[in-house]
Amino acid sequence: MTGGSIHQLFEEWARRTPDHFAVITDSDRIDYAQLDAEAGQLAAYLAAHAGLPASGSTVAICTRRPYEVLVSILAVLKSGHAYAVLNPSAPAQEQHRLLGLTRAKAVITDASVLPRVDDDWDRKAICLDTDATAIAHAVPALQDPADRAPGGPAAVLLTAGTTGRRTAVPTGHDRLLAAYAAWSGVHGVSPEDRVLVTAPPATTEFTGGWIRALCSGATLVLSERPITAERITMERVTVAEMSPATAAQVLDTELPSLRLLAVAGGPLRLDEQLRLQALLPAAGARVLSVYGTAEVAGCGTWFEPEQLPGPVANPERAAFLGLPFPGCAAELRKGRIWLTPPEGGDAVPTEDAGRRQGEGPIEFRGRTADQVTIDGRTVDTYRVETALAGHPHIQDVVITGDRGRTGSRLIAFVVPSPRAPFGAAPEAASLRAGLTGLVPAGDVPEMVVRLRKLPTNAAGKVNREKLPLPPVPGAVRASGKSGTGEDMAEGAIAALVGVTAGFLAAVLTGVIFPGATDVSGVPAPWNALFMLLYLAEWLAFAVGMGFLVVGRRVMLRRSESRGLTAAAHLAIVYLLVSWWPQDNLYRLTAKTDWPRQAALVWAFNVPLMIAAFIVMVWVVASLPAVKKQVK
């Protein structure tokens, strides 16, 4: 190492091998000298126009192209500040929250994303496209690396948000330098390597990826398009870093150029790791399962099958985290995993459970936040998921509760295997048979829902909060019944209530509102039109009373909010039911009876407006969930 800042390792390679390719994108090849120059110009422009102090501030980066993110990261580091990368596709509200959370004093973005990051704070925005000419003419300051103060803040890493909202983790140069040294001892990246990083820039995995490549003099391969096996072969990629989901999609053929595949961002089952290993025919090629949280800069543990003391009986039900990286530590406390950062310090608790047999590697046992409580009993959903991992008709599965929206029950969200007949989810009997003897009877999911794919967050990890509630007609109950009997019973009750209410409304109109429906003095054909109006009012009243019985349950399948759904349900009922009494009262009120007219307006029309507004809010709030419903 040549200094106390992580980017100085990159700058050393820019001086030693200026003509060596630093980055390969979908359309270009950039050498170390060009990348260093572009980052230097942006750093100079940032120093002159962002209104920041000399060092120590946080600069947010929110732009769409991975290469632009990389240049911005290096520019922020060169200028003595810390970077925080945001997801440009995130909603404006989330962008504003993260900008405040990271305490960013400036933001590097582009014109198309600027509206999302403009939160009316006194924060300078630099647009890489509209400010391109001025940035290109900025003159980098001449400064000897030895004059730079070592250490200090380098990045504000954001957690993946799989257990809730994303949080910010300040990370210094010391930690990133120690992490780089630890990674070097295991990955062994050299200038001859071409390192493919598929993680989005707004993830801890991307930060680790660019450091491992550019601080070792290697070539970093980035892409804005989905990665294919052909692209890996064409670019002669030797080191690939990807999530388990990406690896499963890409690595379906032999890849002779790969010498190392590092899988991070989620647990990798042992059977998957062995299958991937078989696809790397090169002698000595390795598949690593890498584990680490943002709190330790993603540098925690690594696993390869050689660490096992012996064969594993059911590799499809096991995922191992392995040994800590050099300089790190991993320990179990009451079944929970704690990681020590690469530069030392206090151990950091994770939300993950684990176990170790003897001196063997740590085995992953699920996330504690994913456990659910059903009827007062805690269900280990990971145990159920791993028990189903070997099912011939299941490719991916997530077990979760219904988050209290429709009662206490377990739901299995299943992505059918390509080998499944017609892509169907397994039948209830098959599901129960697959779990018999492996999990308690009470841990068998009550419902099974087929999905095309599991929802994921920006880091590619499963986002359980985005799982849609199962539409009952398309769900399969663990009892082996489709659930339509219960729905038919509820529908029959709703129909009976509605028909009874409509009949009573028609009969009692003349009693409660005498003369309101008298059309004897109205000439044809207007009398018939008025009678049709009265029938429509009675029908609306009947439908409203029926919807009062079943509507809330139906609406809860489409919404994340129980309170808002309850309000919207009652609002819809009011919109339907109120027409019968209000129209009859209007017809019985003299046009010049202003006190009664005003009372009717405030008693009926104003609540109708409020009810319509509540329904509109519910519809807008429920759109994301509706889009994710199973077709």
XYZ file of C-alpha atoms in Angstrom:
631
model
C 0.000 0.000 0.000
C 1.207 3.519 -0.770
C -0.844 5.684 1.593
C -3.683 6.027 4.000
C -6.569 6.424 1.534
C -8.231 3.721 -0.505
C -8.172 5.653 -3.780
C -4.401 6.083 -3.561
C -4.058 2.387 -4.395
C -5.936 3.077 -7.629
C -3.818 6.167 -8.337
C -0.642 4.129 -7.923
C -1.782 1.769 -10.658
C -2.750 4.761 -12.847
C 0.884 5.914 -12.609
C 2.393 2.443 -13.085
C 0.118 1.125 -15.863
C -1.617 4.149 -17.437
C -2.425 2.320 -20.697
C -3.885 -0.771 -19.034
C -7.676 -1.094 -19.330
C -9.310 -0.012 -16.069
C -12.965 -0.384 -17.087
C -14.839 -2.190 -19.851
C -18.431 -1.063 -20.410
C -21.080 -2.101 -22.902
C -19.678 0.313 -25.473
C -16.231 1.471 -24.420
C -12.850 0.613 -22.951
C -11.247 3.109 -20.587
C -7.621 2.879 -19.466
C -6.290 3.819 -16.044
C -4.923 7.168 -17.208
C -8.270 8.260 -18.691
C -10.280 7.134 -15.672
C -7.892 8.927 -13.326
C -8.054 12.092 -15.435
C -11.882 12.100 -15.588
C -12.117 11.576 -11.840
C -9.562 14.347 -11.273
C -11.508 16.839 -13.387
C -14.755 16.056 -11.598
C -12.968 16.363 -8.247
C -11.685 19.797 -9.259
C -15.148 20.931 -10.363
C -16.632 19.551 -7.142
C -14.107 21.476 -5.061
C -14.778 24.717 -6.947
C -18.583 24.618 -7.244
C -20.085 22.403 -4.524
C -19.472 24.846 -1.683
C -18.031 22.130 0.551
C -15.407 22.477 3.273
C -11.907 21.199 2.566
C -12.728 17.626 3.561
C -14.936 15.367 5.612
C -18.372 15.973 4.088
C -20.654 13.424 2.427
C -21.480 13.713 -1.270
C -24.401 11.677 -2.591
C -24.152 10.059 -6.032
C -27.361 9.315 -7.901
C -26.933 8.670 -11.611
C -27.990 5.862 -13.911
C -24.788 4.701 -15.618
C -22.478 2.492 -13.504
C -19.386 4.033 -15.127
C -20.507 7.535 -14.155
C -21.041 6.299 -10.594
C -17.493 4.921 -10.553
C -15.970 8.191 -11.813
C -17.998 10.087 -9.224
C -16.865 7.787 -6.399
C -13.201 8.343 -7.268
C -13.782 12.103 -7.646
C -15.407 12.366 -4.223
C -12.544 10.425 -2.635
C -9.948 12.542 -4.432
C -11.594 15.698 -3.105
C -11.310 14.427 0.476
C -14.961 13.606 1.060
C -17.068 10.486 1.601
C -19.465 9.120 -1.005
C -22.948 7.661 -0.632
C -24.517 6.002 -3.684
C -28.300 6.159 -4.069
C -30.528 4.105 -6.335
C -31.713 6.407 -9.173
C -34.876 4.331 -9.626
C -36.035 4.778 -6.034
C -39.058 7.034 -5.387
C -38.387 10.687 -4.585
C -39.586 10.248 -1.006
C -36.986 7.532 -0.384
C -34.289 9.619 -2.072
C -35.052 12.553 0.211
C -34.982 10.320 3.285
C -31.607 8.842 2.383
C -30.146 12.246 1.538
C -31.049 13.360 5.031
C -29.896 10.096 6.576
C -26.460 10.311 4.955
C -26.233 14.053 5.703
C -25.136 14.713 2.144
C -23.956 18.269 1.545
C -23.963 17.911 -2.257
C -25.245 15.476 -4.860
C -23.801 14.325 -8.168
C -26.585 13.355 -10.551
C -27.931 14.002 -14.040
C -30.807 16.056 -15.371
C -33.232 13.138 -15.655
C -32.770 12.152 -11.998
C -32.459 15.660 -10.549
C -36.203 16.086 -9.789
C -36.071 13.019 -7.544
C -33.162 14.270 -5.437
C -34.260 17.899 -5.245
C -35.658 18.081 -1.710
C -35.535 21.912 -1.366
C -32.543 21.754 0.975
C -29.573 24.046 0.453
C -27.636 21.262 -1.253
C -25.584 21.853 -4.404
C -26.479 19.558 -7.300
C -23.904 18.806 -9.993
C -25.383 17.325 -13.182
C -22.908 15.236 -15.144
C -24.723 15.874 -18.430
C -25.659 19.562 -18.301
C -22.391 20.483 -16.529
C -20.273 18.250 -18.783
C -18.511 21.063 -20.642
C -17.548 22.904 -17.463
C -16.369 19.680 -15.837
C -14.205 18.842 -18.869
C -12.408 22.214 -18.535
C -11.785 21.902 -14.798
C -8.107 21.703 -13.913
C -7.181 19.159 -11.223
C -5.080 20.539 -8.384
C -1.541 19.256 -8.139
C -1.057 17.547 -4.793
C 1.474 14.998 -3.688
C -0.216 11.936 -2.160
C 2.164 12.194 0.788
C 0.605 15.565 1.670
C -2.847 14.101 2.101
C -4.048 13.340 5.575
C -4.466 9.551 5.940
C -7.636 7.924 7.136
C -10.845 9.864 7.601
C -14.324 9.170 6.179
C -14.498 7.361 2.842
C -18.067 6.183 2.316
C -21.516 6.032 3.822
C -22.694 2.530 2.975
C -26.411 1.764 2.961
C -27.800 -1.477 4.303
C -29.848 -3.622 1.932
C -33.103 -2.974 3.786
C -34.205 -6.624 3.869
C -35.348 -6.292 7.493
C -36.860 -2.831 7.228
C -35.834 0.594 6.015
C -32.299 1.129 4.753
C -29.882 2.650 7.241
C -26.584 4.483 6.791
C -23.230 3.090 7.928
C -20.305 5.578 7.952
C -17.138 3.823 6.790
C -13.578 5.140 6.962
C -10.530 4.649 4.754
C -8.928 2.477 7.445
C -11.759 -0.053 7.243
C -11.758 -0.159 3.438
C -7.969 -0.563 3.343
C -8.162 -3.396 5.861
C -10.997 -4.979 3.891
C -8.954 -4.744 0.695
C -6.018 -6.502 2.371
C -8.379 -9.239 3.617
C -9.983 -9.701 0.211
C -6.586 -9.849 -1.481
C -5.583 -12.779 0.695
C -8.594 -14.827 -0.443
C -9.536 -13.565 -3.925
C -5.984 -13.008 -5.124
C -6.965 -10.499 -7.845
C -4.051 -9.437 -10.047
C -3.549 -7.008 -12.981
C -4.125 -9.901 -15.388
C -7.683 -10.386 -14.152
C -10.879 -9.046 -15.659
C -13.377 -8.656 -12.831
C -17.097 -8.644 -13.627
C -19.258 -6.930 -10.979
C -23.008 -7.326 -11.481
C -24.192 -5.705 -8.234
C -25.978 -2.345 -8.619
C -23.842 0.676 -7.667
C -26.062 1.508 -4.668
C -24.949 -1.648 -2.838
C -22.123 -2.640 -0.527
C -21.218 -5.386 -3.003
C -20.430 -2.797 -5.682
C -18.129 -0.884 -3.325
C -16.210 -4.053 -2.560
C -16.132 -5.009 -6.236
C -14.556 -1.815 -7.578
C -12.012 -1.799 -4.754
C -10.944 -5.393 -5.357
C -10.488 -4.708 -9.079
C -9.084 -1.182 -9.409
C -6.897 -1.274 -6.302
C -5.215 -4.404 -7.704
C -4.542 -3.042 -11.186
C -7.147 -5.346 -12.748
C -9.838 -4.514 -15.320
C -13.360 -3.872 -14.040
C -16.196 -5.059 -16.295
C -19.503 -3.186 -15.914
C -22.768 -3.460 -17.803
C -26.109 -1.688 -17.940
C -27.678 -4.720 -19.635
C -28.335 -8.184 -18.228
C -25.159 -10.257 -18.177
C -25.036 -13.383 -20.336
C -22.634 -16.294 -20.456
C -21.660 -15.156 -23.958
C -20.621 -11.745 -22.635
C -18.507 -13.358 -19.912
C -16.726 -15.481 -22.492
C -16.361 -12.675 -25.042
C -14.752 -10.295 -22.509
C -12.550 -13.107 -21.163
C -13.778 -12.485 -17.625
C -11.624 -14.335 -15.107
C -13.316 -13.226 -11.852
C -17.098 -12.816 -11.612
C -18.982 -11.416 -8.630
C -22.757 -11.855 -8.552
C -25.774 -12.696 -6.423
C -27.139 -16.263 -6.164
C -30.114 -15.289 -8.356
C -27.847 -13.858 -11.078
C -25.560 -16.872 -10.916
C -28.531 -19.209 -11.359
C -29.671 -17.289 -14.448
C -26.279 -16.881 -16.132
C -24.229 -19.906 -15.317
C -26.054 -22.620 -17.191
C -23.115 -23.461 -19.458
C -19.421 -24.044 -18.999
C -17.345 -20.867 -18.658
C -13.737 -21.770 -19.427
C -12.321 -18.289 -18.758
C -13.500 -18.064 -15.130
C -10.998 -18.938 -12.444
C -13.037 -17.470 -9.557
C -16.769 -16.995 -8.992
C -17.658 -15.066 -5.837
C -21.338 -15.218 -4.901
C -22.552 -12.621 -2.396
C -25.724 -10.832 -1.392
C -27.555 -13.912 -0.111
C -26.983 -17.451 1.154
C -25.844 -19.953 -1.462
C -27.040 -23.514 -0.941
C -24.335 -26.137 -0.961
C -25.902 -28.046 -3.853
C -25.959 -24.825 -5.912
C -22.338 -24.145 -5.061
C -21.309 -27.648 -6.135
C -23.259 -27.288 -9.382
C -21.573 -23.969 -10.140
C -18.197 -25.511 -9.354
C -18.841 -28.174 -11.985
C -19.402 -25.459 -14.606
C -15.874 -24.065 -14.146
C -13.690 -26.539 -16.014
C -10.411 -24.647 -15.558
C -7.945 -26.351 -13.254
C -8.043 -24.804 -9.811
C -11.171 -22.747 -10.532
C -13.040 -21.826 -7.356
C -16.552 -20.879 -6.288
C -16.739 -18.804 -3.103
C -19.816 -17.996 -1.055
C -19.110 -14.596 0.494
C -20.944 -13.140 3.484
C -20.688 -9.713 5.089
C -22.933 -6.847 6.142
C -22.579 -3.132 5.441
C -21.458 -2.632 9.049
C -18.220 -4.510 8.226
C -17.958 -3.116 4.659
C -19.102 -6.475 3.293
C -15.954 -8.206 4.566
C -17.061 -11.014 6.869
C -16.662 -14.680 5.930
C -16.021 -16.831 2.879
C -16.776 -20.471 2.156
C -15.777 -23.125 -0.334
C -16.607 -26.836 -0.020
C -13.000 -27.775 0.828
C -13.614 -26.272 4.290
C -16.055 -29.057 5.152
C -14.680 -31.895 7.289
C -16.768 -34.423 5.376
C -19.730 -34.951 3.022
C -23.115 -33.372 3.805
C -26.155 -35.649 3.658
C -28.604 -33.136 2.185
C -26.628 -30.394 0.384
C -29.836 -28.808 -0.927
C -30.817 -27.982 2.665
C -27.534 -26.451 3.812
C -25.829 -23.104 3.227
C -22.449 -22.402 4.816
C -20.814 -19.064 5.615
C -17.389 -20.552 6.177
C -14.346 -18.929 7.713
C -13.686 -15.252 8.486
C -11.530 -13.240 6.120
C -8.005 -12.522 7.385
C -8.177 -9.844 10.064
C -11.903 -10.448 10.643
C -13.702 -12.588 13.174
C -17.055 -14.382 13.213
C -18.641 -15.845 16.308
C -21.946 -17.247 17.495
C -23.706 -15.796 20.509
C -26.856 -17.648 21.511
C -27.228 -18.826 17.937
C -26.805 -15.358 16.441
C -23.895 -14.346 14.188
C -21.576 -11.517 15.224
C -18.906 -10.122 12.884
C -15.769 -8.180 13.770
C -14.742 -5.512 11.195
C -11.543 -6.156 9.223
C -9.577 -3.440 11.021
C -10.646 -4.754 14.430
C -12.874 -3.122 17.025
C -16.115 -4.259 18.583
C -18.068 -7.151 17.135
C -21.221 -6.183 15.235
C -24.458 -8.170 15.639
C -26.216 -9.334 12.508
C -29.845 -10.336 12.062
C -28.753 -13.827 11.028
C -28.834 -17.124 12.862
C -26.138 -19.777 12.540
C -24.669 -22.924 13.986
C -21.360 -24.724 13.946
C -20.641 -28.408 14.409
C -17.277 -28.971 16.046
C -14.524 -27.090 14.245
C -16.444 -26.924 10.970
C -17.524 -23.759 9.175
C -20.506 -21.681 10.311
C -23.775 -22.822 8.767
C -26.393 -20.203 7.892
C -29.728 -20.800 9.627
C -31.879 -17.931 8.377
C -32.666 -14.383 9.409
C -34.285 -13.802 12.768
C -36.358 -10.984 11.271
C -37.957 -13.490 8.864
C -39.384 -15.619 11.670
C -43.120 -15.194 12.158
C -45.495 -15.730 15.057
C -48.564 -17.854 14.406
C -51.049 -18.290 17.235
C -48.424 -17.282 19.787
C -45.795 -19.713 18.461
C -42.609 -18.689 16.625
C -42.150 -20.414 13.267
C -38.639 -20.840 11.844
C -39.488 -20.059 8.226
C -35.949 -20.814 7.037
C -36.311 -24.388 8.267
C -39.487 -24.780 6.198
C -37.881 -23.177 3.134
C -34.833 -25.447 3.246
C -37.064 -28.477 3.720
C -38.765 -27.590 0.426
C -35.511 -26.785 -1.387
C -35.229 -30.265 -2.834
C -38.806 -30.408 -4.095
C -38.672 -31.316 -7.800
C -41.335 -28.759 -8.755
C -39.966 -25.776 -6.801
C -37.248 -23.430 -8.017
C -37.518 -20.772 -5.286
C -39.691 -20.543 -2.220
C -40.298 -18.029 0.553
C -42.380 -18.797 3.624
C -43.901 -15.893 5.509
C -46.932 -14.837 7.475
C -49.661 -12.632 6.097
C -48.440 -9.721 8.251
C -51.707 -9.763 10.177
C -53.866 -8.533 7.336
C -56.177 -11.507 6.980
C -55.547 -13.509 10.125
C -52.766 -15.746 11.388
C -51.565 -18.122 8.699
C -48.418 -19.234 6.907
C -48.128 -18.625 3.178
C -45.685 -20.265 0.757
C -44.704 -18.102 -2.211
C -43.400 -20.479 -4.840
C -41.551 -19.997 -8.110
C -42.181 -23.252 -9.996
C -39.251 -25.160 -11.393
C -38.915 -25.308 -15.185
C -39.325 -29.063 -14.716
C -42.770 -28.576 -13.144
C -45.660 -29.588 -15.429
C -46.929 -26.450 -17.175
C -45.036 -24.313 -14.640
C -47.631 -25.073 -11.954
C -47.064 -24.759 -8.234
C -46.966 -28.085 -6.369
C -50.286 -29.383 -5.190
C -51.122 -29.227 -1.504
C -50.723 -32.961 -1.028
C -47.235 -32.848 -2.561
C -46.290 -29.922 -0.345
C -47.445 -31.637 2.814
C -45.686 -34.856 1.828
C -42.445 -32.965 1.254
C -42.588 -31.463 4.730
C -43.757 -34.516 6.685
C -41.182 -35.453 9.277
C -39.008 -32.418 8.523
C -40.989 -29.658 10.249
C -43.753 -29.627 12.883
C -47.245 -30.053 11.510
C -48.107 -26.513 12.557
C -45.293 -25.152 10.369
C -46.866 -26.409 7.136
C -48.043 -23.371 5.112
C -51.784 -22.990 4.914
C -51.678 -21.470 1.450
C -49.440 -21.751 -1.618
C -49.140 -18.928 -4.146
C -47.389 -19.236 -7.492
C -45.201 -16.317 -8.627
C -43.216 -15.816 -11.816
C -40.319 -14.555 -9.699
C -39.712 -13.392 -6.157
C -39.662 -9.610 -5.623
C -36.204 -8.247 -4.866
C -34.680 -4.982 -3.695
C -31.922 -2.977 -5.388
C -29.305 -5.409 -4.074
C -31.071 -8.401 -5.617
C -32.184 -9.780 -2.259
C -35.697 -11.085 -1.674
C -37.957 -8.322 -0.388
C -40.554 -10.041 1.757
C -42.487 -6.834 2.317
C -43.258 -6.746 -1.417
C -44.750 -10.234 -1.522
C -48.424 -9.909 -2.556
C -51.165 -11.353 -0.443
C -52.577 -14.460 -2.108
C -55.787 -13.978 -4.080
C -57.880 -16.734 -2.573
C -59.325 -18.162 -5.814
C -55.800 -18.811 -7.089
C -54.382 -20.128 -3.844
C -54.038 -23.712 -2.687
C -54.736 -24.651 0.898
C -52.531 -27.167 2.663
C -55.636 -29.228 3.398
C -55.783 -29.994 -0.304
C -58.839 -27.809 -0.982
C -58.760 -24.766 -3.170
C -60.513 -22.548 -0.662
C -63.389 -21.749 -3.005
C -65.898 -23.357 -0.590
C -65.173 -20.743 2.037
C -65.423 -17.987 -0.544
C -68.726 -19.338 -1.857
C -70.123 -19.432 1.672
C -69.094 -15.834 2.281
C -70.515 -14.838 -1.101
C -73.803 -16.523 -0.278
C -74.002 -14.677 3.045
C -73.213 -11.363 1.335
C -75.868 -12.045 -1.333
C -78.443 -12.932 1.305
C -77.691 -9.779 3.293
C -77.792 -7.646 0.139
C -81.042 -9.078 -1.206
C -82.713 -8.744 2.182
C -81.504 -5.163 2.613
C -82.602 -4.191 -0.909
C -86.047 -5.750 -0.417
C -86.517 -3.981 2.921
C -85.421 -0.673 1.365
C -88.007 -1.048 -1.393
C -90.792 -2.026 1.021
C -90.007 0.560 3.680
C -89.452 3.524 1.368
C -93.116 4.419 1.414
C -93.233 4.024 5.212
C -90.078 5.965 6.096
C -90.336 8.504 3.275
C -94.094 8.748 2.441
C -94.685 10.165 -1.016
C -91.008 10.234 -1.980
C -91.484 7.682 -4.776
C -94.936 8.768 -5.937
C -94.781 9.260 -9.710
C -98.523 9.339 -10.372
C -98.316 12.986 -11.387
C -95.271 12.527 -13.640
C -96.052 12.059 -17.362
C -94.563 9.283 -19.500
C -91.818 8.502 -20.291
C -90.335 10.444 -17.339
C -92.223 8.415 -14.772
C -90.479 5.234 -16.020
C -87.083 6.923 -15.773
C -87.777 7.923 -12.188
C -88.825 4.363 -11.308
C -85.572 3.070 -12.792
C -83.739 5.573 -10.576
C -85.530 4.239 -7.496
C -84.659 0.670 -8.463
C -81.010 1.701 -8.892
C -81.015 3.267 -5.404
C -82.420 0.081 -3.854
C -79.858 -1.984 -5.779
C -76.995 0.280 -4.622
C -78.244 -0.072 -1.041
C -78.333 -3.860 -1.439
C -74.818 -4.006 -2.936
C -73.490 -1.701 -0.218
C -74.878 -3.872 2.572
C -73.453 -6.992 0.914
C -70.072 -5.286 0.485
C -70.167 -4.419 4.174
C -69.955 -8.159 4.899
C -67.153 -9.238 2.525
C -65.580 -6.045 1.167
C -62.885 -5.516 3.779
C -61.482 -9.009 3.348
C -61.314 -8.571 -0.426
C -59.641 -5.167 -0.155
C -57.037 -6.379 2.362
C -55.556 -8.639 -0.322
C -54.569 -5.542 -2.279
C -53.344 -3.227 0.453
C -50.457 -2.886 2.899
C -52.427 -0.754 5.429
C -55.136 -2.226 7.618
C -56.271 1.166 8.947
C -56.509 2.835 5.545
C -58.257 -0.220 4.126
C -60.845 -0.182 6.932
C -61.541 3.489 6.247
C -61.802 2.917 2.485
C -64.084 -0.074 3.021
C -66.521 1.954 5.104
C -66.275 4.847 2.635
C -67.314 2.598 -0.263
C -70.185 1.205 1.781
C -71.314 4.755 2.552
C -71.094 5.791 -1.095
C -73.408 2.934 -2.071
C -75.821 2.941 0.848
C -76.382 6.682 1.279
C -78.083 7.266 -2.089
C -81.339 5.667 -0.944
C -81.993 7.882 2.116
C -80.491 11.086 0.760
C -82.425 11.159 -2.545
C -85.694 10.419 -0.763
C -85.078 13.200 1.750
C -84.151 15.623 -1.032
C -87.386 14.885 -2.884
C -89.419 15.589 0.265
C -87.699 18.898 0.988
C -88.926 22.179 -0.474
C -86.425 23.919 -2.684
C -86.646 27.085 -0.603
C -86.404 25.313 2.754
C -82.846 26.563 3.173
C -82.200 25.253 6.729
C -83.172 21.716 5.699
C -81.356 22.005 2.353
C -78.152 23.080 4.153
C -78.541 20.275 6.683
C -78.899 17.714 3.899
C -75.850 19.042 2.058
C -73.664 18.818 5.146
C -75.145 15.508 6.242
C -74.817 13.771 2.874
C -72.840 15.621 0.195
C -69.836 16.606 2.289
C -69.419 13.047 3.673
C -69.722 11.788 0.082
C -66.776 13.995 -0.914
C -64.741 12.800 2.073
C -65.587 9.179 1.278
C -64.534 9.612 -2.355
C -61.247 11.199 -1.215
C -60.533 8.285 1.154
C -61.180 5.771 -1.631
C -58.845 7.702 -3.946
C -56.062 7.664 -1.322
C -56.521 3.927 -0.822
C -56.396 3.234 -4.568
C -53.174 5.228 -4.999
C -51.555 3.636 -1.949
C -52.536 0.146 -3.112
C -51.277 0.421 -6.704
C -47.829 -1.186 -6.021
C -49.468 -4.166 -4.354
C -52.066 -4.514 -7.099
C -49.380 -4.590 -9.793
C -47.670 -7.462 -8.028
C -50.744 -9.651 -7.705
C -50.540 -13.006 -9.397
C -52.145 -12.894 -12.801
